């Protein structure tokens, strides 16, 4: 498939996990891709690696400009950078709330704000086509998960932000959507499992709460992002695509003994 041939994409948080899987898939489908990451040192060609801290506006603006210069423009933005947090509403101090909301929500704001002039130019230069923004949200935005109060609040904001952005920019030829992954087999989840008292039991519990019985693969989320970013989704905007093994919508009976 080469439906992204000739398009230019930026992926934030693209050095590992969902971001790296997405960057590699976009490149495999024909796009030129720049990865913005706090530590992009492991990123290899054909991806272009650019250091960026989505928590710092100056860093973001410099990185986006560097990416646009390297790529010759910008047609696709994937806002994937984010951090996690565990705990109930009692457990996380104000400083952690501020950090997570700053990265997960304001990080999207900063990167999108810097990218919008270039995405508008892309839409104007390709009559009949649209530029695309895809935000990485989470099942935590739509389902109550235990021990995820702060993280869920941040991703609920991402979902609402996605809808508002879609309304603001649809008439400029810019589509905005998000993906809502379930629990994905990423380095962050691996660290949570390693920190658990019984990692094997914790993994089994995470597998079991998703109706298809396993963790979601990063490549599966990347495929959803690539679709939403592509011209094949030209009439899709303001949507949240769940990639969660049925967790958001299915209510299965307990398995028979």
mmCIF file with all atom_site columns, C-alpha atoms in Angstrom, residues 62-250:
data_model
loop_
_atom_site.group_PDB
_atom_site.id
_atom_site.type_symbol
_atom_site.label_atom_id
_atom_site.label_alt_id
_atom_site.label_comp_id
_atom_site.label_asym_id
_atom_site.label_entity_id
_atom_site.label_seq_id
_atom_site.pdbx_PDB_ins_code
_atom_site.Cartn_x
_atom_site.Cartn_y
_atom_site.Cartn_z
_atom_site.occupancy
_atom_site.B_iso_or_equiv
_atom_site.pdbx_formal_charge
_atom_site.auth_seq_id
_atom_site.auth_comp_id
_atom_site.auth_asym_id
_atom_site.auth_atom_id
_atom_site.pdbx_PDB_model_num
ATOM 1   C CA . UNK A 1 62  ? 11.895  24.944  16.748 1.00 0.00 ? 62  UNK A CA 1
ATOM 2   C CA . UNK A 1 63  ? 11.334  21.216  16.225 1.00 0.00 ? 63  UNK A CA 1
ATOM 3   C CA . UNK A 1 64  ? 8.268   21.691  14.018 1.00 0.00 ? 64  UNK A CA 1
ATOM 4   C CA . UNK A 1 65  ? 10.103  24.235  11.891 1.00 0.00 ? 65  UNK A CA 1
ATOM 5   C CA . UNK A 1 66  ? 13.069  21.866  11.571 1.00 0.00 ? 66  UNK A CA 1
ATOM 6   C CA . UNK A 1 67  ? 10.755  19.037  10.540 1.00 0.00 ? 67  UNK A CA 1
ATOM 7   C CA . UNK A 1 68  ? 8.936   21.151  7.960  1.00 0.00 ? 68  UNK A CA 1
ATOM 8   C CA . UNK A 1 69  ? 12.244  22.322  6.516  1.00 0.00 ? 69  UNK A CA 1
ATOM 9   C CA . UNK A 1 70  ? 13.543  18.743  6.303  1.00 0.00 ? 70  UNK A CA 1
ATOM 10  C CA . UNK A 1 71  ? 10.336  17.368  4.789  1.00 0.00 ? 71  UNK A CA 1
ATOM 11  C CA . UNK A 1 72  ? 9.495   20.297  2.536  1.00 0.00 ? 72  UNK A CA 1
ATOM 12  C CA . UNK A 1 73  ? 6.078   20.807  4.124  1.00 0.00 ? 73  UNK A CA 1
ATOM 13  C CA . UNK A 1 74  ? 3.575   19.092  6.404  1.00 0.00 ? 74  UNK A CA 1
ATOM 14  C CA . UNK A 1 75  ? 0.413   17.167  5.590  1.00 0.00 ? 75  UNK A CA 1
ATOM 15  C CA . UNK A 1 76  ? -0.061  14.876  8.616  1.00 0.00 ? 76  UNK A CA 1
ATOM 16  C CA . UNK A 1 77  ? 0.430   15.466  12.333 1.00 0.00 ? 77  UNK A CA 1
ATOM 17  C CA . UNK A 1 78  ? 0.242   12.607  14.819 1.00 0.00 ? 78  UNK A CA 1
ATOM 18  C CA . UNK A 1 79  ? 0.076   13.895  18.389 1.00 0.00 ? 79  UNK A CA 1
ATOM 19  C CA . UNK A 1 80  ? 1.228   10.796  20.227 1.00 0.00 ? 80  UNK A CA 1
ATOM 20  C CA . UNK A 1 81  ? 3.599   12.033  22.946 1.00 0.00 ? 81  UNK A CA 1
ATOM 21  C CA . UNK A 1 82  ? 2.296   11.445  26.438 1.00 0.00 ? 82  UNK A CA 1
ATOM 22  C CA . UNK A 1 83  ? 3.025   10.127  29.900 1.00 0.00 ? 83  UNK A CA 1
ATOM 23  C CA . UNK A 1 84  ? 1.118   7.856   32.239 1.00 0.00 ? 84  UNK A CA 1
ATOM 24  C CA . UNK A 1 85  ? 0.108   7.944   35.882 1.00 0.00 ? 85  UNK A CA 1
ATOM 25  C CA . UNK A 1 86  ? -1.336  5.416   38.314 1.00 0.00 ? 86  UNK A CA 1
ATOM 26  C CA . UNK A 1 87  ? -3.459  6.063   41.369 1.00 0.00 ? 87  UNK A CA 1
ATOM 27  C CA . UNK A 1 88  ? -6.828  7.212   42.653 1.00 0.00 ? 88  UNK A CA 1
ATOM 28  C CA . UNK A 1 89  ? -7.788  10.871  42.966 1.00 0.00 ? 89  UNK A CA 1
ATOM 29  C CA . UNK A 1 90  ? -6.117  10.847  46.410 1.00 0.00 ? 90  UNK A CA 1
ATOM 30  C CA . UNK A 1 91  ? -2.772  9.484   45.327 1.00 0.00 ? 91  UNK A CA 1
ATOM 31  C CA . UNK A 1 92  ? -1.148  11.951  42.939 1.00 0.00 ? 92  UNK A CA 1
ATOM 32  C CA . UNK A 1 93  ? 0.229   15.268  44.224 1.00 0.00 ? 93  UNK A CA 1
ATOM 33  C CA . UNK A 1 94  ? -0.635  18.548  42.539 1.00 0.00 ? 94  UNK A CA 1
ATOM 34  C CA . UNK A 1 95  ? 2.775   18.634  40.888 1.00 0.00 ? 95  UNK A CA 1
ATOM 35  C CA . UNK A 1 96  ? 2.087   15.326  39.126 1.00 0.00 ? 96  UNK A CA 1
ATOM 36  C CA . UNK A 1 97  ? -1.365  16.471  38.025 1.00 0.00 ? 97  UNK A CA 1
ATOM 37  C CA . UNK A 1 98  ? 0.208   19.564  36.531 1.00 0.00 ? 98  UNK A CA 1
ATOM 38  C CA . UNK A 1 99  ? 2.920   17.546  34.788 1.00 0.00 ? 99  UNK A CA 1
ATOM 39  C CA . UNK A 1 100 ? 0.605   14.960  33.230 1.00 0.00 ? 100 UNK A CA 1
ATOM 40  C CA . UNK A 1 101 ? -1.959  17.513  32.083 1.00 0.00 ? 101 UNK A CA 1
ATOM 41  C CA . UNK A 1 102 ? 0.832   19.700  30.735 1.00 0.00 ? 102 UNK A CA 1
ATOM 42  C CA . UNK A 1 103 ? 2.330   16.911  28.622 1.00 0.00 ? 103 UNK A CA 1
ATOM 43  C CA . UNK A 1 104 ? -0.789  15.007  27.615 1.00 0.00 ? 104 UNK A CA 1
ATOM 44  C CA . UNK A 1 105 ? -3.080  17.969  26.902 1.00 0.00 ? 105 UNK A CA 1
ATOM 45  C CA . UNK A 1 106 ? -1.036  21.135  26.508 1.00 0.00 ? 106 UNK A CA 1
ATOM 46  C CA . UNK A 1 107 ? 1.574   19.138  24.599 1.00 0.00 ? 107 UNK A CA 1
ATOM 47  C CA . UNK A 1 108 ? -1.026  18.563  21.889 1.00 0.00 ? 108 UNK A CA 1
ATOM 48  C CA . UNK A 1 109 ? -1.945  22.235  21.994 1.00 0.00 ? 109 UNK A CA 1
ATOM 49  C CA . UNK A 1 110 ? 1.666   23.371  21.576 1.00 0.00 ? 110 UNK A CA 1
ATOM 50  C CA . UNK A 1 111 ? 2.502   21.032  18.706 1.00 0.00 ? 111 UNK A CA 1
ATOM 51  C CA . UNK A 1 112 ? -0.768  21.636  16.865 1.00 0.00 ? 112 UNK A CA 1
ATOM 52  C CA . UNK A 1 113 ? -0.450  25.398  17.274 1.00 0.00 ? 113 UNK A CA 1
ATOM 53  C CA . UNK A 1 114 ? 2.995   25.291  15.677 1.00 0.00 ? 114 UNK A CA 1
ATOM 54  C CA . UNK A 1 115 ? 1.883   22.933  12.908 1.00 0.00 ? 115 UNK A CA 1
ATOM 55  C CA . UNK A 1 116 ? -1.395  24.579  11.855 1.00 0.00 ? 116 UNK A CA 1
ATOM 56  C CA . UNK A 1 117 ? 0.040   27.175  9.438  1.00 0.00 ? 117 UNK A CA 1
ATOM 57  C CA . UNK A 1 118 ? 1.830   24.388  7.559  1.00 0.00 ? 118 UNK A CA 1
ATOM 58  C CA . UNK A 1 119 ? -1.235  22.117  7.558  1.00 0.00 ? 119 UNK A CA 1
ATOM 59  C CA . UNK A 1 120 ? -3.329  24.978  6.164  1.00 0.00 ? 120 UNK A CA 1
ATOM 60  C CA . UNK A 1 121 ? -0.820  25.455  3.350  1.00 0.00 ? 121 UNK A CA 1
ATOM 61  C CA . UNK A 1 122 ? -0.982  21.737  2.633  1.00 0.00 ? 122 UNK A CA 1
ATOM 62  C CA . UNK A 1 123 ? -4.767  21.824  2.329  1.00 0.00 ? 123 UNK A CA 1
ATOM 63  C CA . UNK A 1 124 ? -4.654  24.867  0.045  1.00 0.00 ? 124 UNK A CA 1
ATOM 64  C CA . UNK A 1 125 ? -1.986  23.349  -2.185 1.00 0.00 ? 125 UNK A CA 1
ATOM 65  C CA . UNK A 1 126 ? -3.892  20.105  -2.773 1.00 0.00 ? 126 UNK A CA 1
ATOM 66  C CA . UNK A 1 127 ? -7.431  20.979  -3.920 1.00 0.00 ? 127 UNK A CA 1
ATOM 67  C CA . UNK A 1 128 ? -9.872  18.251  -2.994 1.00 0.00 ? 128 UNK A CA 1
ATOM 68  C CA . UNK A 1 129 ? -7.544  16.814  -0.366 1.00 0.00 ? 129 UNK A CA 1
ATOM 69  C CA . UNK A 1 130 ? -7.289  17.423  3.339  1.00 0.00 ? 130 UNK A CA 1
ATOM 70  C CA . UNK A 1 131 ? -4.529  17.671  5.872  1.00 0.00 ? 131 UNK A CA 1
ATOM 71  C CA . UNK A 1 132 ? -4.887  15.413  8.896  1.00 0.00 ? 132 UNK A CA 1
ATOM 72  C CA . UNK A 1 133 ? -4.293  15.490  12.629 1.00 0.00 ? 133 UNK A CA 1
ATOM 73  C CA . UNK A 1 134 ? -4.563  12.296  14.671 1.00 0.00 ? 134 UNK A CA 1
ATOM 74  C CA . UNK A 1 135 ? -4.367  12.429  18.468 1.00 0.00 ? 135 UNK A CA 1
ATOM 75  C CA . UNK A 1 136 ? -3.548  9.409   20.597 1.00 0.00 ? 136 UNK A CA 1
ATOM 76  C CA . UNK A 1 137 ? -6.285  9.273   23.218 1.00 0.00 ? 137 UNK A CA 1
ATOM 77  C CA . UNK A 1 138 ? -7.249  6.202   25.296 1.00 0.00 ? 138 UNK A CA 1
ATOM 78  C CA . UNK A 1 139 ? -10.038 3.889   26.386 1.00 0.00 ? 139 UNK A CA 1
ATOM 79  C CA . UNK A 1 140 ? -9.528  5.715   29.693 1.00 0.00 ? 140 UNK A CA 1
ATOM 80  C CA . UNK A 1 141 ? -11.406 8.667   28.172 1.00 0.00 ? 141 UNK A CA 1
ATOM 81  C CA . UNK A 1 142 ? -14.635 6.694   27.849 1.00 0.00 ? 142 UNK A CA 1
ATOM 82  C CA . UNK A 1 143 ? -14.465 3.926   30.473 1.00 0.00 ? 143 UNK A CA 1
ATOM 83  C CA . UNK A 1 144 ? -13.876 4.125   34.212 1.00 0.00 ? 144 UNK A CA 1
ATOM 84  C CA . UNK A 1 145 ? -10.649 2.286   34.962 1.00 0.00 ? 145 UNK A CA 1
ATOM 85  C CA . UNK A 1 146 ? -9.363  1.681   38.503 1.00 0.00 ? 146 UNK A CA 1
ATOM 86  C CA . UNK A 1 147 ? -6.194  3.433   39.617 1.00 0.00 ? 147 UNK A CA 1
ATOM 87  C CA . UNK A 1 148 ? -6.150  5.774   36.622 1.00 0.00 ? 148 UNK A CA 1
ATOM 88  C CA . UNK A 1 149 ? -7.846  8.972   37.850 1.00 0.00 ? 149 UNK A CA 1
ATOM 89  C CA . UNK A 1 150 ? -5.201  11.430  36.660 1.00 0.00 ? 150 UNK A CA 1
ATOM 90  C CA . UNK A 1 151 ? -4.449  9.625   33.417 1.00 0.00 ? 151 UNK A CA 1
ATOM 91  C CA . UNK A 1 152 ? -8.165  9.304   32.633 1.00 0.00 ? 152 UNK A CA 1
ATOM 92  C CA . UNK A 1 153 ? -8.733  13.003  33.255 1.00 0.00 ? 153 UNK A CA 1
ATOM 93  C CA . UNK A 1 154 ? -5.962  13.894  30.828 1.00 0.00 ? 154 UNK A CA 1
ATOM 94  C CA . UNK A 1 155 ? -7.290  11.591  28.120 1.00 0.00 ? 155 UNK A CA 1
ATOM 95  C CA . UNK A 1 156 ? -10.853 12.789  28.633 1.00 0.00 ? 156 UNK A CA 1
ATOM 96  C CA . UNK A 1 157 ? -9.520  16.255  27.868 1.00 0.00 ? 157 UNK A CA 1
ATOM 97  C CA . UNK A 1 158 ? -7.797  14.912  24.736 1.00 0.00 ? 158 UNK A CA 1
ATOM 98  C CA . UNK A 1 159 ? -11.092 13.469  23.498 1.00 0.00 ? 159 UNK A CA 1
ATOM 99  C CA . UNK A 1 160 ? -12.939 16.754  24.019 1.00 0.00 ? 160 UNK A CA 1
ATOM 100 C CA . UNK A 1 161 ? -10.056 18.701  22.502 1.00 0.00 ? 161 UNK A CA 1
ATOM 101 C CA . UNK A 1 162 ? -10.141 16.470  19.421 1.00 0.00 ? 162 UNK A CA 1
ATOM 102 C CA . UNK A 1 163 ? -13.827 17.193  18.843 1.00 0.00 ? 163 UNK A CA 1
ATOM 103 C CA . UNK A 1 164 ? -13.365 20.937  19.316 1.00 0.00 ? 164 UNK A CA 1
ATOM 104 C CA . UNK A 1 165 ? -10.367 21.021  16.976 1.00 0.00 ? 165 UNK A CA 1
ATOM 105 C CA . UNK A 1 166 ? -12.294 19.079  14.348 1.00 0.00 ? 166 UNK A CA 1
ATOM 106 C CA . UNK A 1 167 ? -15.096 21.667  14.462 1.00 0.00 ? 167 UNK A CA 1
ATOM 107 C CA . UNK A 1 168 ? -12.655 24.576  14.330 1.00 0.00 ? 168 UNK A CA 1
ATOM 108 C CA . UNK A 1 169 ? -10.621 23.395  11.359 1.00 0.00 ? 169 UNK A CA 1
ATOM 109 C CA . UNK A 1 170 ? -12.869 21.298  9.108  1.00 0.00 ? 170 UNK A CA 1
ATOM 110 C CA . UNK A 1 171 ? -13.597 24.268  6.834  1.00 0.00 ? 171 UNK A CA 1
ATOM 111 C CA . UNK A 1 172 ? -9.867  24.905  6.509  1.00 0.00 ? 172 UNK A CA 1
ATOM 112 C CA . UNK A 1 173 ? -9.440  21.457  4.981  1.00 0.00 ? 173 UNK A CA 1
ATOM 113 C CA . UNK A 1 174 ? -7.938  19.900  8.115  1.00 0.00 ? 174 UNK A CA 1
ATOM 114 C CA . UNK A 1 175 ? -9.432  16.716  9.553  1.00 0.00 ? 175 UNK A CA 1
ATOM 115 C CA . UNK A 1 176 ? -8.954  15.927  13.258 1.00 0.00 ? 176 UNK A CA 1
ATOM 116 C CA . UNK A 1 177 ? -9.567  12.502  14.790 1.00 0.00 ? 177 UNK A CA 1
ATOM 117 C CA . UNK A 1 178 ? -8.238  10.403  17.636 1.00 0.00 ? 178 UNK A CA 1
ATOM 118 C CA . UNK A 1 179 ? -7.608  6.752   18.415 1.00 0.00 ? 179 UNK A CA 1
ATOM 119 C CA . UNK A 1 180 ? -8.656  5.224   21.729 1.00 0.00 ? 180 UNK A CA 1
ATOM 120 C CA . UNK A 1 181 ? -6.381  2.262   22.412 1.00 0.00 ? 181 UNK A CA 1
ATOM 121 C CA . UNK A 1 182 ? -7.038  -0.240  25.144 1.00 0.00 ? 182 UNK A CA 1
ATOM 122 C CA . UNK A 1 183 ? -4.105  -1.505  27.169 1.00 0.00 ? 183 UNK A CA 1
ATOM 123 C CA . UNK A 1 184 ? -1.252  -1.691  24.680 1.00 0.00 ? 184 UNK A CA 1
ATOM 124 C CA . UNK A 1 185 ? 1.870   -3.816  24.966 1.00 0.00 ? 185 UNK A CA 1
ATOM 125 C CA . UNK A 1 186 ? 4.304   -0.891  25.183 1.00 0.00 ? 186 UNK A CA 1
ATOM 126 C CA . UNK A 1 187 ? 7.430   -0.111  27.223 1.00 0.00 ? 187 UNK A CA 1
ATOM 127 C CA . UNK A 1 188 ? 5.321   1.931   29.676 1.00 0.00 ? 188 UNK A CA 1
ATOM 128 C CA . UNK A 1 189 ? 2.990   -1.004  30.357 1.00 0.00 ? 189 UNK A CA 1
ATOM 129 C CA . UNK A 1 190 ? 6.030   -3.276  30.659 1.00 0.00 ? 190 UNK A CA 1
ATOM 130 C CA . UNK A 1 191 ? 7.407   -0.990  33.374 1.00 0.00 ? 191 UNK A CA 1
ATOM 131 C CA . UNK A 1 192 ? 4.083   -1.103  35.235 1.00 0.00 ? 192 UNK A CA 1
ATOM 132 C CA . UNK A 1 193 ? 4.119   -4.881  35.064 1.00 0.00 ? 193 UNK A CA 1
ATOM 133 C CA . UNK A 1 194 ? 7.701   -5.053  36.292 1.00 0.00 ? 194 UNK A CA 1
ATOM 134 C CA . UNK A 1 195 ? 6.767   -2.917  39.297 1.00 0.00 ? 195 UNK A CA 1
ATOM 135 C CA . UNK A 1 196 ? 3.791   -5.105  40.251 1.00 0.00 ? 196 UNK A CA 1
ATOM 136 C CA . UNK A 1 197 ? 4.007   -7.535  43.178 1.00 0.00 ? 197 UNK A CA 1
ATOM 137 C CA . UNK A 1 198 ? 3.093   -10.368 40.800 1.00 0.00 ? 198 UNK A CA 1
ATOM 138 C CA . UNK A 1 199 ? 3.849   -9.330  37.189 1.00 0.00 ? 199 UNK A CA 1
ATOM 139 C CA . UNK A 1 200 ? 2.409   -12.521 35.702 1.00 0.00 ? 200 UNK A CA 1
ATOM 140 C CA . UNK A 1 201 ? -0.880  -12.121 37.567 1.00 0.00 ? 201 UNK A CA 1
ATOM 141 C CA . UNK A 1 202 ? -1.070  -8.449  36.644 1.00 0.00 ? 202 UNK A CA 1
ATOM 142 C CA . UNK A 1 203 ? -0.528  -9.243  32.957 1.00 0.00 ? 203 UNK A CA 1
ATOM 143 C CA . UNK A 1 204 ? -3.211  -11.915 33.120 1.00 0.00 ? 204 UNK A CA 1
ATOM 144 C CA . UNK A 1 205 ? -5.620  -9.385  34.652 1.00 0.00 ? 205 UNK A CA 1
ATOM 145 C CA . UNK A 1 206 ? -4.878  -6.818  31.935 1.00 0.00 ? 206 UNK A CA 1
ATOM 146 C CA . UNK A 1 207 ? -5.373  -9.472  29.265 1.00 0.00 ? 207 UNK A CA 1
ATOM 147 C CA . UNK A 1 208 ? -8.660  -10.600 30.784 1.00 0.00 ? 208 UNK A CA 1
ATOM 148 C CA . UNK A 1 209 ? -10.292 -7.165  30.991 1.00 0.00 ? 209 UNK A CA 1
ATOM 149 C CA . UNK A 1 210 ? -10.151 -6.803  27.195 1.00 0.00 ? 210 UNK A CA 1
ATOM 150 C CA . UNK A 1 211 ? -12.831 -8.962  25.580 1.00 0.00 ? 211 UNK A CA 1
ATOM 151 C CA . UNK A 1 212 ? -10.498 -10.445 22.972 1.00 0.00 ? 212 UNK A CA 1
ATOM 152 C CA . UNK A 1 213 ? -8.304  -11.681 25.805 1.00 0.00 ? 213 UNK A CA 1
ATOM 153 C CA . UNK A 1 214 ? -4.937  -10.028 25.216 1.00 0.00 ? 214 UNK A CA 1
ATOM 154 C CA . UNK A 1 215 ? -3.068  -6.752  25.191 1.00 0.00 ? 215 UNK A CA 1
ATOM 155 C CA . UNK A 1 216 ? -3.444  -4.607  22.086 1.00 0.00 ? 216 UNK A CA 1
ATOM 156 C CA . UNK A 1 217 ? -0.426  -4.538  19.774 1.00 0.00 ? 217 UNK A CA 1
ATOM 157 C CA . UNK A 1 218 ? 1.293   -1.246  19.012 1.00 0.00 ? 218 UNK A CA 1
ATOM 158 C CA . UNK A 1 219 ? 1.136   -2.167  15.318 1.00 0.00 ? 219 UNK A CA 1
ATOM 159 C CA . UNK A 1 220 ? -2.654  -2.462  15.560 1.00 0.00 ? 220 UNK A CA 1
ATOM 160 C CA . UNK A 1 221 ? -2.945  1.076   16.927 1.00 0.00 ? 221 UNK A CA 1
ATOM 161 C CA . UNK A 1 222 ? -0.520  2.303   14.269 1.00 0.00 ? 222 UNK A CA 1
ATOM 162 C CA . UNK A 1 223 ? -2.738  0.821   11.547 1.00 0.00 ? 223 UNK A CA 1
ATOM 163 C CA . UNK A 1 224 ? -5.730  2.764   12.883 1.00 0.00 ? 224 UNK A CA 1
ATOM 164 C CA . UNK A 1 225 ? -3.717  5.989   13.003 1.00 0.00 ? 225 UNK A CA 1
ATOM 165 C CA . UNK A 1 226 ? -2.440  5.435   9.470  1.00 0.00 ? 226 UNK A CA 1
ATOM 166 C CA . UNK A 1 227 ? -5.999  4.995   8.216  1.00 0.00 ? 227 UNK A CA 1
ATOM 167 C CA . UNK A 1 228 ? -7.255  8.174   9.886  1.00 0.00 ? 228 UNK A CA 1
ATOM 168 C CA . UNK A 1 229 ? -4.252  10.086  8.524  1.00 0.00 ? 229 UNK A CA 1
ATOM 169 C CA . UNK A 1 230 ? -4.676  8.834   4.974  1.00 0.00 ? 230 UNK A CA 1
ATOM 170 C CA . UNK A 1 231 ? -6.747  10.162  2.062  1.00 0.00 ? 231 UNK A CA 1
ATOM 171 C CA . UNK A 1 232 ? -8.850  6.993   2.428  1.00 0.00 ? 232 UNK A CA 1
ATOM 172 C CA . UNK A 1 233 ? -10.435 8.673   5.468  1.00 0.00 ? 233 UNK A CA 1
ATOM 173 C CA . UNK A 1 234 ? -11.155 11.908  3.632  1.00 0.00 ? 234 UNK A CA 1
ATOM 174 C CA . UNK A 1 235 ? -14.719 12.146  4.986  1.00 0.00 ? 235 UNK A CA 1
ATOM 175 C CA . UNK A 1 236 ? -13.831 11.148  8.543  1.00 0.00 ? 236 UNK A CA 1
ATOM 176 C CA . UNK A 1 237 ? -13.366 13.900  11.094 1.00 0.00 ? 237 UNK A CA 1
ATOM 177 C CA . UNK A 1 238 ? -14.325 14.406  14.717 1.00 0.00 ? 238 UNK A CA 1
ATOM 178 C CA . UNK A 1 239 ? -14.267 10.682  15.474 1.00 0.00 ? 239 UNK A CA 1
ATOM 179 C CA . UNK A 1 240 ? -12.663 8.508   18.145 1.00 0.00 ? 240 UNK A CA 1
ATOM 180 C CA . UNK A 1 241 ? -11.647 5.106   16.782 1.00 0.00 ? 241 UNK A CA 1
ATOM 181 C CA . UNK A 1 242 ? -11.465 2.473   19.522 1.00 0.00 ? 242 UNK A CA 1
ATOM 182 C CA . UNK A 1 243 ? -8.673  -0.097  19.223 1.00 0.00 ? 243 UNK A CA 1
ATOM 183 C CA . UNK A 1 244 ? -9.403  -1.954  22.431 1.00 0.00 ? 244 UNK A CA 1
ATOM 184 C CA . UNK A 1 245 ? -10.421 -5.529  21.694 1.00 0.00 ? 245 UNK A CA 1
ATOM 185 C CA . UNK A 1 246 ? -14.050 -4.563  22.305 1.00 0.00 ? 246 UNK A CA 1
ATOM 186 C CA . UNK A 1 247 ? -13.513 -3.144  25.784 1.00 0.00 ? 247 UNK A CA 1
ATOM 187 C CA . UNK A 1 248 ? -15.514 0.052   25.241 1.00 0.00 ? 248 UNK A CA 1
ATOM 188 C CA . UNK A 1 249 ? -18.613 -1.473  23.726 1.00 0.00 ? 249 UNK A CA 1
ATOM 189 C CA . UNK A 1 250 ? -18.907 -5.181  24.496 1.00 0.00 ? 250 UNK A CA 1
#
